[in-house]
Amino acid sequence: MNYWTRNNPVSLLVAEGNLWPHCRRLSQLAELPETHQILRQTCRDYADRELSPIASRLDKEHSYPLKQVYPNLGAMGIMAIEVPEELGGAGMDYLAYSVAMEEISRGCASTGVVVSVNNSLYIGPILKFGTEEQKKEWITPFTTGEKVGCFALSEPGNGSDAGAASTMAHQEGEEWVLNGTKAWITNSWDASATVVFATTDKKLKHKGISAFLIPMPHPGLSLGKKEDKLGIKASSTANIILEDCRIPLSNMLGPRGAGFKIAMQTLDSGRIGIASQALGIAQASLDCAADYAHKRNAFGAPIGRLQAIQAIQILGGMGYVTDMPAERHYRDARITEIYEGTSEIQRLVIAGQILKEYKQ
């Protein structure tokens, strides 16, 4: 039976309970390899058991029990999904990353973003551009969940425009000296290291930007106040301030002047995680709304039979208060239209790629 037809609206299927066995998640629309199915079920069970019950409290407290949650995720391989096993990771692929991100974010979006940043934005560029020594030093300790990393690209005046980095780095003897401010850095208050982008040659514009690895805490590096955000409140976001921050020459990531390339490729990979996070939040909203629509009666019938409407509208007044998770999902979802490139930027990227394909 085709469940996606006008004759069988989703609202009716939800009300009758027929949707659940067939399509709880978009990841179930296609056959997944057995290893990915096991990963999905493992992440789903963990999210239901450990994350969903505490998500509301963490949102209200604006804090996260890092030492309680992330070692468990590290043991499951979630903190380093694509990292080879010899470096301590799970040795899986982008599909596995997407599946895990969807299920973890369904349980708690704040957990999802920490996992995303550690995998895509911190570990990702080191895995692709780092030396073998850098991979051992800067990746392996971050696979267990005992440590998390962050990614410092955005700046107060230019957002994520990697080609306009005002943070400067110059060489003094055997050290790089960095000065500048990075803004909106997710994981900053909890991170043990960061990938930082700074200009090493202004005359070369975007080709004069380089990437660096800095441990945290570190002399010359300080943090701004924790931002009070609309959503993903349990994750930390703050400015990173660099004032004569000195690091060894060996802490440059990739060749000098490769920073723009590293940033762009890293963001491309990171968008997979953000899309999966948005999907997980959407699934959590559907779960909440569908369950309520199935149980709540009005005019002698489950409200799911009346019309197909959005989650908060289905819950009515209950969707507007913190007693139900729908309002948190609503707030958490908004950020997925902003970070890793706004929706407007994503449309430009998509349009450019389409035009490129047709030109070929």
Coordinates of C-alpha atoms in Angstrom, one line a residue:
M1 CA 0.0 0.0 0.0
N2 CA 1.3 3.5 -0.9
Y3 CA 1.2 5.6 2.3
W4 CA 2.2 8.8 0.5
T5 CA -1.0 9.5 -1.6
R6 CA -3.9 12.0 -1.3
N7 CA -6.1 9.1 -0.4
N8 CA -4.1 8.4 2.7
P9 CA -3.1 11.7 4.3
V10 CA -0.4 11.5 6.9
S11 CA -2.7 12.9 9.5
L12 CA -5.1 10.0 9.1
L13 CA -2.4 7.5 9.2
V14 CA -1.0 8.9 12.4
A15 CA -4.5 9.0 14.0
E16 CA -5.0 5.3 13.0
G17 CA -1.6 4.3 14.2
N18 CA -0.7 3.0 10.7
L19 CA 2.4 5.2 10.1
W20 CA 4.5 3.9 12.8
P21 CA 5.4 0.4 11.6
H22 CA 6.2 1.6 8.1
C23 CA 8.2 4.9 8.3
R24 CA 9.3 6.2 11.6
R25 CA 12.4 7.9 10.0
L26 CA 13.6 8.8 6.6
S27 CA 16.6 6.6 7.1
Q28 CA 14.2 3.7 7.0
L29 CA 13.0 4.5 3.5
A30 CA 16.1 2.9 2.0
E31 CA 17.9 -0.3 2.9
L32 CA 20.8 0.3 5.1
P33 CA 23.8 -2.1 5.4
E34 CA 23.6 -4.4 8.4
T35 CA 26.4 -2.5 10.3
H36 CA 24.5 0.8 9.8
Q37 CA 21.3 -0.8 11.0
I38 CA 23.1 -1.9 14.2
L39 CA 24.5 1.5 14.6
R40 CA 21.1 3.2 14.1
Q41 CA 19.5 0.9 16.7
T42 CA 22.3 1.4 19.2
C43 CA 22.1 5.2 18.9
R44 CA 18.3 5.1 19.0
D45 CA 18.2 3.0 22.2
Y46 CA 20.9 5.2 23.8
A47 CA 19.0 8.4 22.9
D48 CA 15.7 7.0 24.2
R49 CA 17.3 5.7 27.4
E50 CA 19.9 8.4 28.3
L51 CA 19.3 11.6 26.3
S52 CA 15.6 12.2 25.9
P53 CA 14.9 12.0 29.7
I54 CA 17.5 14.7 30.5
A55 CA 17.2 17.0 27.4
S56 CA 14.6 19.3 28.9
R57 CA 16.6 19.8 32.2
L58 CA 19.8 20.4 30.3
D59 CA 18.1 23.0 28.1
K60 CA 16.8 24.9 31.2
E61 CA 20.2 24.7 33.1
H62 CA 22.2 25.7 30.0
S63 CA 24.9 23.2 30.9
Y64 CA 26.0 19.7 29.9
P65 CA 27.3 16.7 31.9
L66 CA 30.2 16.1 29.6
K67 CA 32.0 13.6 31.8
Q68 CA 28.8 11.5 32.1
V69 CA 27.6 11.4 28.5
Y70 CA 30.4 11.8 26.0
P71 CA 32.6 8.9 27.3
N72 CA 29.6 6.7 26.7
L73 CA 29.3 8.0 23.1
G74 CA 33.1 7.6 22.7
A75 CA 32.8 4.0 23.7
M76 CA 30.1 3.5 21.1
G77 CA 32.4 5.1 18.4
I78 CA 30.1 8.1 18.0
M79 CA 32.7 10.8 18.8
A80 CA 35.0 9.7 15.9
I81 CA 32.9 7.8 13.4
E82 CA 35.0 8.3 10.3
V83 CA 38.4 8.0 12.1
P84 CA 40.3 4.8 11.2
E85 CA 40.4 2.2 14.0
E86 CA 44.2 2.5 14.3
L87 CA 43.7 6.1 15.5
G88 CA 41.0 5.1 17.9
G89 CA 37.9 5.7 15.8
A90 CA 35.0 3.6 14.5
G91 CA 36.4 3.5 10.9
M92 CA 32.9 4.0 9.3
D93 CA 31.6 6.3 6.6
Y94 CA 29.6 9.4 6.0
L95 CA 26.3 7.4 5.9
A96 CA 27.1 6.0 9.4
Y97 CA 27.8 9.6 10.6
S98 CA 24.5 10.8 9.2
V99 CA 22.5 7.9 10.8
A100 CA 24.2 8.5 14.2
M101 CA 23.6 12.2 14.0
E102 CA 19.9 11.8 13.2
E103 CA 19.3 9.5 16.1
I104 CA 21.4 11.3 18.7
S105 CA 19.9 14.7 17.7
R106 CA 16.4 13.2 18.0
G107 CA 17.2 12.5 21.7
C108 CA 18.9 15.8 22.4
A109 CA 19.9 18.5 19.8
S110 CA 22.6 19.9 22.1
T111 CA 24.3 16.6 22.2
G112 CA 24.0 16.3 18.5
V113 CA 25.8 19.6 17.8
V114 CA 28.7 18.7 20.2
V115 CA 29.0 15.4 18.3
S116 CA 28.8 17.1 15.0
V117 CA 31.5 19.7 15.8
N118 CA 33.9 17.1 17.2
N119 CA 33.5 14.8 14.2
S120 CA 33.2 17.2 11.3
L121 CA 34.7 20.5 12.2
Y122 CA 37.5 19.5 14.6
I123 CA 38.6 16.0 13.7
G124 CA 37.6 16.2 10.0
P125 CA 40.3 18.8 8.8
I126 CA 43.0 17.2 10.9
L127 CA 42.2 13.8 9.4
K128 CA 42.3 15.2 5.8
F129 CA 45.2 17.6 6.1
G130 CA 47.2 16.7 9.2
T131 CA 50.5 14.9 9.3
E132 CA 50.7 11.5 10.9
E133 CA 52.2 13.0 14.0
Q134 CA 49.4 15.6 14.2
K135 CA 46.7 12.9 13.8
K136 CA 48.1 10.9 16.7
E137 CA 48.4 14.0 18.9
W138 CA 45.3 15.9 18.0
I139 CA 42.8 13.2 17.0
T140 CA 43.4 10.0 19.1
P141 CA 42.7 11.7 22.5
F142 CA 39.5 13.1 21.1
T143 CA 38.0 9.8 20.0
T144 CA 37.0 8.6 23.5
G145 CA 34.7 11.4 24.5
E146 CA 37.0 12.4 27.4
K147 CA 37.9 15.5 25.3
V148 CA 36.1 17.5 22.6
G149 CA 37.4 20.0 20.1
C150 CA 36.1 23.1 18.4
F151 CA 36.5 25.0 15.1
A152 CA 37.3 28.7 15.1
L153 CA 36.5 30.3 11.7
S154 CA 33.7 32.9 12.2
E155 CA 34.7 36.4 13.3
P156 CA 32.6 39.3 14.8
G157 CA 32.7 41.3 11.6
N158 CA 32.6 38.7 8.8
G159 CA 30.7 35.7 10.0
S160 CA 32.0 32.5 8.3
D161 CA 33.6 34.3 5.4
A162 CA 36.9 32.5 5.5
G163 CA 38.4 34.8 2.9
A164 CA 38.1 37.8 5.2
A165 CA 39.9 36.6 8.3
S166 CA 41.1 39.6 10.3
T167 CA 42.8 37.3 12.9
M168 CA 46.5 37.6 12.1
A169 CA 49.4 35.1 12.6
H170 CA 53.0 36.0 12.1
Q171 CA 56.2 34.0 12.7
E172 CA 58.7 34.9 15.4
G173 CA 61.6 32.5 15.5
E174 CA 60.2 28.9 16.0
E175 CA 56.7 30.1 16.9
W176 CA 53.6 31.5 15.4
V177 CA 52.0 34.4 17.2
L178 CA 48.2 34.9 16.8
N179 CA 46.1 37.9 17.5
G180 CA 42.3 38.3 16.9
T181 CA 38.9 37.3 17.9
K182 CA 36.8 34.3 16.8
A183 CA 33.0 34.4 17.3
W184 CA 30.1 32.0 17.9
I185 CA 32.5 29.1 18.6
T186 CA 30.5 26.0 19.5
N187 CA 32.0 23.8 22.2
S188 CA 34.4 26.6 23.2
W189 CA 33.9 26.4 26.9
D190 CA 34.2 22.6 27.0
A191 CA 37.0 22.1 24.3
S192 CA 40.5 20.9 24.9
A193 CA 41.7 22.1 21.5
T194 CA 40.7 24.1 18.5
V195 CA 41.3 24.5 14.8
V196 CA 41.9 28.3 14.2
F197 CA 42.1 30.2 10.9
A198 CA 44.3 33.3 10.6
T199 CA 45.8 35.4 7.9
T200 CA 49.5 34.9 7.4
D201 CA 49.8 37.1 4.3
K202 CA 47.3 39.9 3.7
K203 CA 48.5 40.6 0.2
L204 CA 47.4 37.2 -1.0
K205 CA 43.8 37.6 0.4
H206 CA 42.1 34.2 0.7
K207 CA 45.3 32.5 -0.4
G208 CA 47.1 34.1 2.5
I209 CA 45.0 32.3 5.2
S210 CA 46.4 29.4 7.1
A211 CA 45.0 26.9 9.7
F212 CA 46.5 26.2 13.1
L213 CA 46.0 23.8 16.0
I214 CA 45.9 25.3 19.5
P215 CA 45.4 23.4 22.8
M216 CA 42.9 24.7 25.3
P217 CA 43.5 26.2 27.7
H218 CA 46.6 28.0 26.5
P219 CA 48.5 31.2 27.3
G220 CA 47.2 34.0 25.2
L221 CA 43.9 32.3 24.6
S222 CA 40.8 33.4 26.5
L223 CA 37.1 32.9 26.2
G224 CA 34.3 35.4 26.1
K225 CA 31.0 35.0 28.0
K226 CA 28.8 32.0 27.2
E227 CA 26.1 33.2 24.8
D228 CA 22.5 32.9 25.9
K229 CA 21.0 31.3 22.9
L230 CA 17.5 30.6 21.5
G231 CA 18.1 26.9 21.2
I232 CA 20.7 24.2 21.7
K233 CA 21.2 25.8 25.1
A234 CA 23.1 23.0 26.7
S235 CA 26.0 23.4 24.3
S236 CA 28.5 26.1 24.9
T237 CA 29.0 29.0 22.5
A238 CA 31.4 31.9 23.0
N239 CA 34.1 34.0 21.5
I240 CA 37.7 32.9 21.4
I241 CA 40.1 35.8 22.0
L242 CA 43.8 35.5 20.9
E243 CA 46.3 37.9 22.4
D244 CA 49.9 37.2 21.5
C245 CA 49.0 33.5 21.5
R246 CA 52.2 31.6 20.8
I247 CA 52.3 28.1 19.3
P248 CA 55.1 26.0 17.8
L249 CA 55.6 26.1 14.0
S250 CA 54.6 22.4 13.9
N251 CA 51.1 23.4 14.9
M252 CA 50.2 24.7 11.5
L253 CA 47.7 22.4 9.9
G254 CA 48.4 21.8 6.2
P255 CA 50.6 24.0 4.0
R256 CA 50.9 27.7 4.6
G257 CA 48.1 29.5 2.7
A258 CA 45.9 26.4 2.6
G259 CA 43.5 27.7 5.2
F260 CA 40.7 28.8 2.9
K261 CA 40.7 25.4 1.1
I262 CA 40.7 23.6 4.4
A263 CA 37.8 25.7 5.8
M264 CA 35.7 25.2 2.6
Q265 CA 36.2 21.4 2.5
T266 CA 35.5 21.1 6.2
L267 CA 32.3 23.1 6.0
D268 CA 31.1 20.9 3.0
S269 CA 31.5 17.8 5.2
G270 CA 30.0 19.5 8.2
R271 CA 26.8 20.2 6.4
I272 CA 26.0 16.5 6.3
G273 CA 25.9 16.6 10.1
I274 CA 23.7 19.7 10.3
A275 CA 21.2 18.2 7.8
S276 CA 21.1 15.0 9.8
Q277 CA 20.7 17.0 13.0
A278 CA 17.7 18.9 11.5
L279 CA 16.2 15.6 10.4
G280 CA 16.6 14.2 13.9
I281 CA 14.9 17.2 15.5
A282 CA 12.1 17.0 12.9
Q283 CA 11.6 13.3 13.8
A284 CA 11.4 14.1 17.5
S285 CA 8.8 16.7 16.7
L286 CA 6.8 14.2 14.7
D287 CA 7.1 11.6 17.4
C288 CA 5.7 14.1 20.0
A289 CA 2.9 15.5 17.8
A290 CA 1.8 12.2 16.4
D291 CA 1.6 10.6 19.8
Y292 CA -0.5 13.5 21.1
A293 CA -2.7 13.5 18.0
H294 CA -3.4 9.8 18.5
K295 CA -4.4 10.2 22.2
R296 CA -6.1 13.7 22.3
N297 CA -9.7 13.7 21.3
A298 CA -11.8 16.6 20.1
F299 CA -15.3 16.5 18.7
G300 CA -15.5 12.8 19.3
A301 CA -12.4 11.7 17.4
P302 CA -8.6 11.8 17.7
I303 CA -7.4 15.3 16.5
G304 CA -5.1 13.6 14.0
R305 CA -8.2 12.9 11.9
L306 CA -9.1 16.5 11.6
Q307 CA -6.3 18.1 9.6
A308 CA -2.6 17.9 8.8
I309 CA -0.9 20.7 10.8
Q310 CA 2.5 21.3 12.4
A311 CA 3.6 19.9 15.7
I312 CA 3.1 22.9 17.9
Q313 CA -0.3 23.6 16.4
I314 CA -1.3 19.9 17.1
L315 CA -0.4 20.3 20.7
G316 CA -2.3 23.6 21.0
G317 CA -1.5 25.4 24.3
M318 CA 0.6 22.4 25.4
G319 CA 2.9 23.1 22.5
Y320 CA 3.6 26.6 23.8
V321 CA 4.8 25.6 27.3
T322 CA 7.9 23.7 28.5
D323 CA 5.8 20.8 29.8
M324 CA 6.1 19.3 26.4
P325 CA 9.3 19.1 24.3
A326 CA 7.8 20.6 21.1
E327 CA 8.7 24.2 22.0
R328 CA 12.3 23.1 22.6
H329 CA 12.5 21.3 19.2
Y330 CA 11.1 24.5 17.6
R331 CA 13.9 26.5 19.2
D332 CA 16.6 24.0 18.5
A333 CA 15.7 23.6 14.9
R334 CA 16.1 27.3 14.0
I335 CA 19.9 27.1 14.3
T336 CA 20.1 24.5 11.5
E337 CA 19.2 27.3 9.1
I338 CA 22.2 29.4 10.3
Y339 CA 25.3 27.5 11.1
E340 CA 27.5 25.7 8.6
G341 CA 26.3 28.4 6.2
T342 CA 22.8 30.0 6.2
S343 CA 19.9 28.6 4.1
E344 CA 20.6 31.4 1.7
I345 CA 24.2 30.4 1.3
Q346 CA 23.2 26.8 0.9
R347 CA 20.9 27.7 -2.0
L348 CA 23.7 29.6 -3.7
V349 CA 26.0 26.6 -3.3
I350 CA 23.3 24.3 -4.7
A351 CA 22.6 26.6 -7.6
G352 CA 26.3 26.9 -8.4
Q353 CA 26.7 23.2 -8.4
I354 CA 23.7 22.6 -10.7
L355 CA 24.9 25.2 -13.2
K356 CA 28.4 23.6 -13.1
E357 CA 26.9 20.2 -13.9
Y358 CA 24.9 21.6 -16.8
K359 CA 27.9 23.4 -18.2
Q360 CA 29.8 20.1 -18.2

